[in-house]
């Protein structure tokens, strides 16, 4: 991995549920941490779903390996875009480099 390519500061988040003092369920995104990564837009397309056009943008996020990343987590990129993690891939299976296949949420 070329560390010079990790030039984007990203935030990793995980969806959590907890109960407050009144017993109400609070759902929020908890920050797992910030790290340096390379965010690359890979594909963009529009699909026709439920009689309306839905735009999807697919990204790859390359970063140093972390074993705590799940497919249900999300990334906030250096522009403030929200990227849902669809698949985390351990490149080479050696625990050195992680590639996240993501889908942009909203615009």
Short mmCIF file of C-alpha atoms in Angstrom, two decimals, residues 25-101:
data_model
loop_
_atom_site.label_atom_id
_atom_site.label_comp_id
_atom_site.label_asym_id
_atom_site.label_seq_id
_atom_site.Cartn_x
_atom_site.Cartn_y
_atom_site.Cartn_z
CA UNK A 25 -34.96 3.63 22.72
CA UNK A 26 -32.43 6.04 21.28
CA UNK A 27 -31.05 5.21 17.85
CA UNK A 28 -27.95 7.08 16.73
CA UNK A 29 -24.71 6.80 14.78
CA UNK A 30 -21.73 6.33 17.11
CA UNK A 31 -18.30 7.40 15.90
CA UNK A 32 -15.79 4.54 15.71
CA UNK A 33 -12.93 6.83 14.82
CA UNK A 34 -11.25 8.89 12.15
CA UNK A 35 -8.55 7.67 9.80
CA UNK A 36 -6.77 8.43 6.55
CA UNK A 37 -8.08 6.73 3.42
CA UNK A 38 -8.38 6.99 -0.33
CA UNK A 39 -11.95 7.58 -1.48
CA UNK A 40 -12.56 6.78 -5.16
CA UNK A 41 -15.87 7.17 -6.99
CA UNK A 42 -16.12 4.04 -9.11
CA UNK A 43 -19.54 4.00 -10.72
CA UNK A 44 -22.63 6.15 -10.97
CA UNK A 45 -26.01 5.10 -12.26
CA UNK A 46 -29.69 5.86 -12.13
CA UNK A 47 -32.23 3.08 -11.70
CA UNK A 48 -35.99 3.12 -12.02
CA UNK A 49 -37.46 1.88 -8.73
CA UNK A 50 -41.08 2.18 -7.56
CA UNK A 51 -41.96 4.40 -10.51
CA UNK A 52 -39.26 6.95 -9.81
CA UNK A 53 -35.61 7.43 -10.70
CA UNK A 54 -33.16 6.68 -7.89
CA UNK A 55 -29.55 7.79 -8.31
CA UNK A 56 -26.84 5.58 -6.86
CA UNK A 57 -23.17 6.35 -6.64
CA UNK A 58 -20.72 3.59 -5.82
CA UNK A 59 -17.39 4.28 -4.13
CA UNK A 60 -14.32 2.36 -3.06
CA UNK A 61 -12.63 3.38 0.16
CA UNK A 62 -9.07 2.08 0.62
CA UNK A 63 -7.56 2.21 4.11
CA UNK A 64 -5.26 0.43 6.51
CA UNK A 65 -6.80 -2.76 7.90
CA UNK A 66 -9.18 -2.62 10.86
CA UNK A 67 -10.87 -5.78 12.09
CA UNK A 68 -13.83 -3.95 13.68
CA UNK A 69 -15.45 -2.75 10.42
CA UNK A 70 -18.79 -4.36 9.47
CA UNK A 71 -21.02 -4.19 6.41
CA UNK A 72 -23.65 -2.31 8.44
CA UNK A 73 -21.29 0.59 9.28
CA UNK A 74 -20.90 3.81 7.32
CA UNK A 75 -18.24 6.29 6.25
CA UNK A 76 -18.43 10.09 6.26
CA UNK A 77 -15.96 11.15 3.59
CA UNK A 78 -13.81 14.29 3.36
CA UNK A 79 -16.64 16.14 1.54
CA UNK A 80 -19.27 15.21 4.15
CA UNK A 81 -20.92 12.56 1.94
CA UNK A 82 -22.46 9.58 3.70
CA UNK A 83 -21.32 6.22 2.29
CA UNK A 84 -22.99 2.97 3.40
CA UNK A 85 -20.49 0.14 3.65
CA UNK A 86 -21.79 -2.80 1.63
CA UNK A 87 -18.73 -5.08 1.73
CA UNK A 88 -15.43 -4.81 3.62
CA UNK A 89 -12.66 -6.80 1.88
CA UNK A 90 -9.33 -7.76 3.46
CA UNK A 91 -7.03 -7.44 0.44
CA UNK A 92 -4.75 -10.48 0.26
CA UNK A 93 -6.16 -11.86 3.53
CA UNK A 94 -3.12 -10.62 5.45
CA UNK A 95 -4.70 -7.92 7.63
CA UNK A 96 -2.81 -5.02 6.05
CA UNK A 97 -5.17 -3.29 3.65
CA UNK A 98 -8.95 -2.92 3.67
CA UNK A 99 -11.14 -2.09 0.69
CA UNK A 100 -14.69 -0.95 1.46
CA UNK A 101 -17.30 -1.17 -1.30
#
